Amino acid sequence: MTRLVIVDDDAMVRTGLRLILGGEPDFDIVGEAEDGLRAMDVIRDLRPDVVLLDIRMPNQDGLTTTELLRAQPGPPRILVLTTFDADDMVLRALRLGADGFLLKDTPPPRMIEAVRAVATGEPVLSPSVARQVIAAATGGPGPALPQAREELGRLTERELEVAVEVAHGRSNAEIAERLYMSVATVKANITRIFAKLGTDNRVQVAMKVRDAGLL
């Protein structure tokens, strides 16, 4: 059973998410909060597996909340929700270690699938904006940094190939087709890449590839 907490200042959004997710047999919505300050107390008390977190809220926004949660031992998975597909705050949240983000108008089946994926450690980006987010994060080629090159040196040749494809914003299916791998093998490679680089999501991998001068 995956324990969920919903954090959004709009009561209608919280109700909608409860209706979408609450009927799934493997989800248990254990709590909700209307802003980041209240969320910290709720999450501390209830210890959810996944937090669905609005990015724009009064008192304490999702960005600050993400940073504070990631600084704690054993933090929950964080799935950021946003209304806008080019929201700079979303990009900053991903840099801070959020596990992914979805648009609030994501169809219910995709929303359910995304929560399940995040709960198992698989990062999620809305397909419609994944490339935009990664492009904004990398910002084009820059000077190669020795530290980034050293970190990428921990990867096998195949893992490095996958990391570069991730940095170009390609999906697991696209990477599998380009590198003649199964999707399951791509996922396994990405899991190892995250572990070796100490990253939490695809945006952070893309930034390291950029910093190493490989884009």
Short mmCIF file of N, CA and C in Angstrom, two decimals, residues 2-150:
data_model
loop_
_atom_site.label_atom_id
_atom_site.label_comp_id
_atom_site.label_asym_id
_atom_site.label_seq_id
_atom_site.Cartn_x
_atom_site.Cartn_y
_atom_site.Cartn_z
N THR A 2 0.63 2.16 -0.92
CA THR A 2 1.38 3.41 -1.02
C THR A 2 0.63 4.51 -0.28
N ARG A 3 1.28 5.09 0.72
CA ARG A 3 0.67 6.14 1.53
C ARG A 3 0.92 7.50 0.87
N LEU A 4 -0.15 8.27 0.68
CA LEU A 4 -0.07 9.55 -0.03
C LEU A 4 -0.50 10.70 0.86
N VAL A 5 0.15 11.85 0.67
CA VAL A 5 -0.31 13.11 1.23
C VAL A 5 -0.46 14.10 0.08
N ILE A 6 -1.57 14.82 0.04
CA ILE A 6 -1.85 15.81 -1.00
C ILE A 6 -1.69 17.20 -0.42
N VAL A 7 -0.88 18.03 -1.08
CA VAL A 7 -0.61 19.39 -0.60
C VAL A 7 -0.96 20.38 -1.70
N ASP A 8 -2.03 21.15 -1.49
CA ASP A 8 -2.47 22.15 -2.48
C ASP A 8 -3.35 23.16 -1.78
N ASP A 9 -3.20 24.43 -2.12
CA ASP A 9 -3.99 25.45 -1.45
C ASP A 9 -5.41 25.54 -1.99
N ASP A 10 -5.70 24.85 -3.08
CA ASP A 10 -7.03 24.85 -3.67
C ASP A 10 -7.80 23.61 -3.20
N ALA A 11 -8.84 23.81 -2.42
CA ALA A 11 -9.61 22.68 -1.88
C ALA A 11 -10.22 21.83 -2.99
N MET A 12 -10.59 22.47 -4.10
CA MET A 12 -11.18 21.72 -5.21
C MET A 12 -10.16 20.78 -5.84
N VAL A 13 -8.91 21.24 -5.93
CA VAL A 13 -7.85 20.39 -6.48
C VAL A 13 -7.63 19.20 -5.55
N ARG A 14 -7.58 19.45 -4.25
CA ARG A 14 -7.40 18.35 -3.30
C ARG A 14 -8.53 17.33 -3.41
N THR A 15 -9.76 17.84 -3.54
CA THR A 15 -10.91 16.95 -3.68
C THR A 15 -10.81 16.14 -4.97
N GLY A 16 -10.42 16.80 -6.06
CA GLY A 16 -10.28 16.11 -7.33
C GLY A 16 -9.24 15.01 -7.27
N LEU A 17 -8.11 15.29 -6.63
CA LEU A 17 -7.06 14.27 -6.52
C LEU A 17 -7.52 13.11 -5.64
N ARG A 18 -8.28 13.42 -4.60
CA ARG A 18 -8.82 12.34 -3.77
C ARG A 18 -9.75 11.43 -4.59
N LEU A 19 -10.57 12.05 -5.44
CA LEU A 19 -11.49 11.27 -6.26
C LEU A 19 -10.73 10.41 -7.27
N ILE A 20 -9.66 10.96 -7.85
CA ILE A 20 -8.88 10.23 -8.85
C ILE A 20 -8.10 9.09 -8.21
N LEU A 21 -7.44 9.39 -7.09
CA LEU A 21 -6.50 8.43 -6.51
C LEU A 21 -7.11 7.55 -5.42
N GLY A 22 -8.15 8.07 -4.77
CA GLY A 22 -8.68 7.37 -3.60
C GLY A 22 -9.32 6.04 -3.89
N GLY A 23 -9.75 5.84 -5.12
CA GLY A 23 -10.41 4.59 -5.45
C GLY A 23 -9.47 3.47 -5.83
N GLU A 24 -8.17 3.77 -5.90
CA GLU A 24 -7.19 2.74 -6.27
C GLU A 24 -6.88 1.86 -5.06
N PRO A 25 -6.90 0.55 -5.22
CA PRO A 25 -6.72 -0.35 -4.07
C PRO A 25 -5.33 -0.29 -3.45
N ASP A 26 -4.34 0.19 -4.21
CA ASP A 26 -2.97 0.23 -3.69
C ASP A 26 -2.58 1.61 -3.16
N PHE A 27 -3.53 2.55 -3.13
CA PHE A 27 -3.26 3.88 -2.60
C PHE A 27 -4.03 4.10 -1.30
N ASP A 28 -3.38 4.75 -0.34
CA ASP A 28 -4.02 5.15 0.90
C ASP A 28 -3.72 6.63 1.12
N ILE A 29 -4.70 7.49 0.90
CA ILE A 29 -4.51 8.94 1.12
C ILE A 29 -4.63 9.20 2.61
N VAL A 30 -3.49 9.38 3.25
CA VAL A 30 -3.47 9.46 4.71
C VAL A 30 -3.63 10.88 5.23
N GLY A 31 -3.47 11.88 4.36
CA GLY A 31 -3.60 13.24 4.84
C GLY A 31 -3.50 14.25 3.72
N GLU A 32 -3.77 15.50 4.06
CA GLU A 32 -3.64 16.60 3.10
C GLU A 32 -3.30 17.87 3.86
N ALA A 33 -2.83 18.86 3.09
CA ALA A 33 -2.48 20.15 3.69
C ALA A 33 -2.71 21.25 2.66
N GLU A 34 -2.97 22.47 3.16
CA GLU A 34 -3.29 23.58 2.27
C GLU A 34 -2.09 24.47 1.96
N ASP A 35 -0.97 24.25 2.62
CA ASP A 35 0.24 25.01 2.30
C ASP A 35 1.46 24.25 2.80
N GLY A 36 2.64 24.75 2.45
CA GLY A 36 3.86 24.04 2.79
C GLY A 36 4.14 23.97 4.27
N LEU A 37 3.79 25.01 5.01
CA LEU A 37 4.04 24.99 6.46
C LEU A 37 3.25 23.88 7.13
N ARG A 38 1.96 23.80 6.80
CA ARG A 38 1.13 22.74 7.37
C ARG A 38 1.60 21.37 6.88
N ALA A 39 2.05 21.34 5.63
CA ALA A 39 2.49 20.06 5.05
C ALA A 39 3.65 19.46 5.84
N MET A 40 4.57 20.29 6.31
CA MET A 40 5.72 19.76 7.04
C MET A 40 5.27 19.00 8.28
N ASP A 41 4.28 19.53 8.99
CA ASP A 41 3.76 18.86 10.18
C ASP A 41 3.05 17.56 9.81
N VAL A 42 2.21 17.63 8.76
CA VAL A 42 1.44 16.45 8.34
C VAL A 42 2.38 15.34 7.90
N ILE A 43 3.39 15.70 7.11
CA ILE A 43 4.32 14.69 6.59
C ILE A 43 5.16 14.10 7.72
N ARG A 44 5.57 14.92 8.65
CA ARG A 44 6.34 14.41 9.79
C ARG A 44 5.52 13.42 10.61
N ASP A 45 4.24 13.73 10.81
CA ASP A 45 3.40 12.89 11.65
C ASP A 45 2.96 11.60 10.94
N LEU A 46 2.70 11.68 9.63
CA LEU A 46 2.08 10.57 8.92
C LEU A 46 3.06 9.73 8.10
N ARG A 47 4.25 10.25 7.82
CA ARG A 47 5.30 9.51 7.10
C ARG A 47 4.78 8.87 5.81
N PRO A 48 4.28 9.68 4.86
CA PRO A 48 3.79 9.11 3.60
C PRO A 48 4.94 8.62 2.72
N ASP A 49 4.59 7.81 1.74
CA ASP A 49 5.57 7.36 0.76
C ASP A 49 5.75 8.38 -0.36
N VAL A 50 4.63 9.02 -0.74
CA VAL A 50 4.64 9.99 -1.84
C VAL A 50 3.87 11.22 -1.42
N VAL A 51 4.42 12.40 -1.75
CA VAL A 51 3.72 13.67 -1.53
C VAL A 51 3.41 14.29 -2.89
N LEU A 52 2.14 14.59 -3.14
CA LEU A 52 1.74 15.34 -4.32
C LEU A 52 1.72 16.80 -3.91
N LEU A 53 2.61 17.59 -4.48
CA LEU A 53 2.92 18.91 -3.93
C LEU A 53 2.69 20.02 -4.96
N ASP A 54 1.77 20.92 -4.65
CA ASP A 54 1.56 22.09 -5.48
C ASP A 54 2.79 22.98 -5.41
N ILE A 55 3.15 23.60 -6.51
CA ILE A 55 4.37 24.42 -6.53
C ILE A 55 4.13 25.84 -6.03
N ARG A 56 2.91 26.36 -6.23
CA ARG A 56 2.60 27.75 -5.83
C ARG A 56 1.55 27.72 -4.72
N MET A 57 1.98 28.12 -3.52
CA MET A 57 1.08 28.13 -2.36
C MET A 57 1.44 29.30 -1.45
N PRO A 58 0.49 29.79 -0.67
CA PRO A 58 0.81 30.82 0.32
C PRO A 58 1.60 30.25 1.49
N ASN A 59 2.18 31.13 2.27
CA ASN A 59 2.92 30.80 3.51
C ASN A 59 4.25 30.09 3.22
N GLN A 60 4.21 28.99 2.51
CA GLN A 60 5.45 28.30 2.14
C GLN A 60 5.19 27.55 0.84
N ASP A 61 5.91 27.92 -0.22
CA ASP A 61 5.63 27.33 -1.53
C ASP A 61 6.24 25.94 -1.66
N GLY A 62 5.96 25.31 -2.78
CA GLY A 62 6.44 23.96 -3.01
C GLY A 62 7.94 23.87 -3.15
N LEU A 63 8.56 24.93 -3.60
CA LEU A 63 10.01 24.94 -3.76
C LEU A 63 10.71 24.82 -2.41
N THR A 64 10.32 25.68 -1.48
CA THR A 64 10.89 25.64 -0.14
C THR A 64 10.58 24.31 0.54
N THR A 65 9.36 23.85 0.36
CA THR A 65 8.95 22.59 0.97
C THR A 65 9.78 21.42 0.43
N THR A 66 10.01 21.41 -0.88
CA THR A 66 10.84 20.37 -1.49
C THR A 66 12.24 20.38 -0.88
N GLU A 67 12.82 21.56 -0.78
CA GLU A 67 14.18 21.68 -0.24
C GLU A 67 14.24 21.18 1.20
N LEU A 68 13.26 21.55 2.01
CA LEU A 68 13.26 21.13 3.42
C LEU A 68 13.04 19.63 3.54
N LEU A 69 12.16 19.07 2.73
CA LEU A 69 11.91 17.63 2.79
C LEU A 69 13.13 16.84 2.36
N ARG A 70 13.80 17.27 1.30
CA ARG A 70 14.96 16.54 0.80
C ARG A 70 16.12 16.59 1.79
N ALA A 71 16.13 17.57 2.67
CA ALA A 71 17.20 17.67 3.66
C ALA A 71 16.99 16.74 4.83
N GLN A 72 15.81 16.13 4.92
CA GLN A 72 15.51 15.24 6.04
C GLN A 72 15.94 13.81 5.72
N PRO A 73 16.25 13.03 6.74
CA PRO A 73 16.57 11.61 6.49
C PRO A 73 15.34 10.84 6.04
N GLY A 74 15.51 9.98 5.06
CA GLY A 74 14.40 9.17 4.57
C GLY A 74 13.21 9.97 4.09
N PRO A 75 13.41 10.97 3.22
CA PRO A 75 12.28 11.79 2.79
C PRO A 75 11.33 11.02 1.89
N PRO A 76 10.08 11.48 1.79
CA PRO A 76 9.14 10.83 0.86
C PRO A 76 9.49 11.19 -0.58
N ARG A 77 8.93 10.44 -1.52
CA ARG A 77 9.02 10.83 -2.92
C ARG A 77 8.16 12.08 -3.11
N ILE A 78 8.62 12.98 -3.98
CA ILE A 78 7.92 14.24 -4.17
C ILE A 78 7.52 14.38 -5.63
N LEU A 79 6.21 14.46 -5.87
CA LEU A 79 5.67 14.67 -7.21
C LEU A 79 5.05 16.06 -7.25
N VAL A 80 5.71 16.96 -7.96
CA VAL A 80 5.28 18.34 -8.02
C VAL A 80 4.14 18.50 -9.03
N LEU A 81 3.12 19.26 -8.65
CA LEU A 81 1.99 19.54 -9.52
C LEU A 81 2.02 21.01 -9.93
N THR A 82 1.75 21.28 -11.19
CA THR A 82 1.78 22.66 -11.68
C THR A 82 0.70 22.87 -12.72
N THR A 83 0.31 24.12 -12.86
CA THR A 83 -0.68 24.48 -13.89
C THR A 83 0.00 24.83 -15.19
N PHE A 84 1.25 25.29 -15.11
CA PHE A 84 1.95 25.81 -16.28
C PHE A 84 3.09 24.88 -16.68
N ASP A 85 3.20 24.62 -17.99
CA ASP A 85 4.20 23.66 -18.46
C ASP A 85 5.58 24.26 -18.62
N ALA A 86 5.74 25.56 -18.38
CA ALA A 86 7.05 26.18 -18.49
C ALA A 86 7.38 26.93 -17.20
N ASP A 87 6.92 26.43 -16.11
CA ASP A 87 7.07 27.10 -14.82
C ASP A 87 8.50 26.97 -14.31
N ASP A 88 9.19 28.09 -14.15
CA ASP A 88 10.58 28.06 -13.70
C ASP A 88 10.70 27.46 -12.31
N MET A 89 9.66 27.61 -11.48
CA MET A 89 9.72 27.04 -10.14
C MET A 89 9.76 25.52 -10.19
N VAL A 90 9.12 24.94 -11.21
CA VAL A 90 9.17 23.49 -11.37
C VAL A 90 10.59 23.04 -11.66
N LEU A 91 11.26 23.75 -12.57
CA LEU A 91 12.64 23.44 -12.90
C LEU A 91 13.52 23.52 -11.66
N ARG A 92 13.33 24.55 -10.86
CA ARG A 92 14.12 24.70 -9.64
C ARG A 92 13.83 23.57 -8.66
N ALA A 93 12.56 23.14 -8.58
CA ALA A 93 12.22 22.04 -7.68
C ALA A 93 12.91 20.76 -8.12
N LEU A 94 12.98 20.51 -9.42
CA LEU A 94 13.67 19.33 -9.92
C LEU A 94 15.15 19.39 -9.59
N ARG A 95 15.73 20.55 -9.70
CA ARG A 95 17.14 20.71 -9.35
C ARG A 95 17.37 20.41 -7.87
N LEU A 96 16.36 20.69 -7.06
CA LEU A 96 16.47 20.45 -5.62
C LEU A 96 16.21 19.00 -5.25
N GLY A 97 15.79 18.19 -6.22
CA GLY A 97 15.62 16.77 -5.95
C GLY A 97 14.21 16.24 -5.98
N ALA A 98 13.24 17.02 -6.47
CA ALA A 98 11.89 16.48 -6.63
C ALA A 98 11.96 15.30 -7.60
N ASP A 99 11.08 14.34 -7.41
CA ASP A 99 11.12 13.11 -8.21
C ASP A 99 10.40 13.26 -9.54
N GLY A 100 9.75 14.38 -9.76
CA GLY A 100 9.10 14.60 -11.04
C GLY A 100 8.01 15.64 -10.92
N PHE A 101 7.37 15.93 -12.05
CA PHE A 101 6.24 16.85 -12.00
C PHE A 101 5.22 16.49 -13.06
N LEU A 102 4.00 16.86 -12.78
CA LEU A 102 2.88 16.64 -13.69
C LEU A 102 2.04 17.90 -13.78
N LEU A 103 1.45 18.12 -14.94
CA LEU A 103 0.46 19.17 -15.06
C LEU A 103 -0.81 18.74 -14.34
N LYS A 104 -1.51 19.72 -13.75
CA LYS A 104 -2.71 19.39 -12.99
C LYS A 104 -3.83 18.85 -13.88
N ASP A 105 -3.77 19.14 -15.19
CA ASP A 105 -4.82 18.62 -16.08
C ASP A 105 -4.43 17.29 -16.72
N THR A 106 -3.41 16.62 -16.15
CA THR A 106 -3.05 15.29 -16.63
C THR A 106 -4.25 14.35 -16.53
N PRO A 107 -4.55 13.57 -17.57
CA PRO A 107 -5.68 12.64 -17.50
C PRO A 107 -5.55 11.69 -16.31
N PRO A 108 -6.66 11.35 -15.66
CA PRO A 108 -6.62 10.49 -14.47
C PRO A 108 -5.81 9.21 -14.63
N PRO A 109 -5.95 8.45 -15.73
CA PRO A 109 -5.15 7.22 -15.83
C PRO A 109 -3.65 7.50 -15.80
N ARG A 110 -3.24 8.60 -16.45
CA ARG A 110 -1.82 8.97 -16.45
C ARG A 110 -1.38 9.43 -15.06
N MET A 111 -2.26 10.14 -14.35
CA MET A 111 -1.94 10.58 -12.99
C MET A 111 -1.71 9.38 -12.09
N ILE A 112 -2.59 8.40 -12.17
CA ILE A 112 -2.45 7.19 -11.35
C ILE A 112 -1.16 6.46 -11.68
N GLU A 113 -0.88 6.33 -12.98
CA GLU A 113 0.34 5.66 -13.42
C GLU A 113 1.58 6.39 -12.91
N ALA A 114 1.54 7.73 -12.93
CA ALA A 114 2.68 8.53 -12.50
C ALA A 114 2.95 8.36 -11.01
N VAL A 115 1.90 8.36 -10.20
CA VAL A 115 2.07 8.19 -8.76
C VAL A 115 2.67 6.81 -8.47
N ARG A 116 2.20 5.79 -9.16
CA ARG A 116 2.75 4.45 -8.96
C ARG A 116 4.22 4.42 -9.35
N ALA A 117 4.57 5.08 -10.46
CA ALA A 117 5.96 5.09 -10.91
C ALA A 117 6.86 5.78 -9.90
N VAL A 118 6.44 6.94 -9.42
CA VAL A 118 7.24 7.68 -8.44
C VAL A 118 7.41 6.87 -7.16
N ALA A 119 6.36 6.18 -6.76
CA ALA A 119 6.42 5.38 -5.53
C ALA A 119 7.47 4.28 -5.62
N THR A 120 7.74 3.79 -6.81
CA THR A 120 8.74 2.74 -6.99
C THR A 120 10.12 3.30 -7.31
N GLY A 121 10.25 4.63 -7.29
CA GLY A 121 11.55 5.23 -7.52
C GLY A 121 11.82 5.66 -8.94
N GLU A 122 10.82 5.57 -9.80
CA GLU A 122 11.01 5.98 -11.19
C GLU A 122 10.61 7.44 -11.35
N PRO A 123 11.50 8.31 -11.83
CA PRO A 123 11.16 9.72 -11.97
C PRO A 123 10.13 9.92 -13.07
N VAL A 124 9.32 10.94 -12.92
CA VAL A 124 8.24 11.21 -13.86
C VAL A 124 8.27 12.66 -14.29
N LEU A 125 8.23 12.88 -15.60
CA LEU A 125 8.06 14.22 -16.16
C LEU A 125 6.90 14.16 -17.13
N SER A 126 6.02 15.17 -17.11
CA SER A 126 4.94 15.20 -18.08
C SER A 126 5.52 15.11 -19.48
N PRO A 127 5.06 14.17 -20.30
CA PRO A 127 5.64 14.01 -21.63
C PRO A 127 5.62 15.28 -22.47
N SER A 128 4.59 16.10 -22.31
CA SER A 128 4.45 17.29 -23.14
C SER A 128 5.51 18.35 -22.86
N VAL A 129 6.17 18.25 -21.70
CA VAL A 129 7.13 19.30 -21.34
C VAL A 129 8.50 18.75 -20.94
N ALA A 130 8.72 17.46 -21.03
CA ALA A 130 9.99 16.89 -20.59
C ALA A 130 11.17 17.55 -21.31
N ARG A 131 11.07 17.67 -22.62
CA ARG A 131 12.18 18.25 -23.37
C ARG A 131 12.39 19.72 -23.02
N GLN A 132 11.28 20.45 -22.80
CA GLN A 132 11.42 21.86 -22.43
C GLN A 132 12.16 22.01 -21.11
N VAL A 133 11.81 21.17 -20.15
CA VAL A 133 12.43 21.25 -18.83
C VAL A 133 13.92 20.93 -18.91
N ILE A 134 14.25 19.85 -19.61
CA ILE A 134 15.65 19.47 -19.72
C ILE A 134 16.44 20.50 -20.51
N ALA A 135 15.86 21.05 -21.57
CA ALA A 135 16.54 22.08 -22.35
C ALA A 135 16.81 23.31 -21.49
N ALA A 136 15.84 23.69 -20.68
CA ALA A 136 16.04 24.84 -19.79
C ALA A 136 17.08 24.56 -18.74
N ALA A 137 17.12 23.33 -18.26
CA ALA A 137 18.09 22.97 -17.21
C ALA A 137 19.51 22.98 -17.75
N THR A 138 19.68 22.49 -18.98
CA THR A 138 21.04 22.39 -19.51
C THR A 138 21.49 23.71 -20.11
N GLY A 139 20.60 24.43 -20.75
CA GLY A 139 20.95 25.74 -21.27
C GLY A 139 22.00 25.72 -22.35
N GLY A 140 22.15 24.61 -23.05
CA GLY A 140 23.13 24.55 -24.12
C GLY A 140 24.51 24.22 -23.61
N PRO A 141 25.46 23.97 -24.51
CA PRO A 141 26.80 23.58 -24.09
C PRO A 141 27.54 24.70 -23.37
N GLY A 142 28.31 24.33 -22.39
CA GLY A 142 29.13 25.28 -21.67
C GLY A 142 30.53 24.72 -21.51
N PRO A 143 31.40 25.41 -20.79
CA PRO A 143 32.74 24.88 -20.59
C PRO A 143 32.72 23.60 -19.77
N ALA A 144 33.52 22.64 -20.20
CA ALA A 144 33.57 21.35 -19.49
C ALA A 144 34.18 21.55 -18.11
N LEU A 145 33.55 20.98 -17.10
CA LEU A 145 34.02 21.09 -15.74
C LEU A 145 34.68 19.78 -15.32
N PRO A 146 35.89 19.83 -14.79
CA PRO A 146 36.60 18.60 -14.41
C PRO A 146 35.81 17.73 -13.45
N GLN A 147 35.11 18.33 -12.50
CA GLN A 147 34.36 17.53 -11.53
C GLN A 147 33.27 16.73 -12.22
N ALA A 148 32.57 17.36 -13.17
CA ALA A 148 31.51 16.65 -13.89
C ALA A 148 32.08 15.50 -14.71
N ARG A 149 33.21 15.74 -15.35
CA ARG A 149 33.85 14.68 -16.13
C ARG A 149 34.29 13.53 -15.22
N GLU A 150 34.78 13.86 -14.06
CA GLU A 150 35.20 12.83 -13.11
C GLU A 150 34.00 12.00 -12.65
#
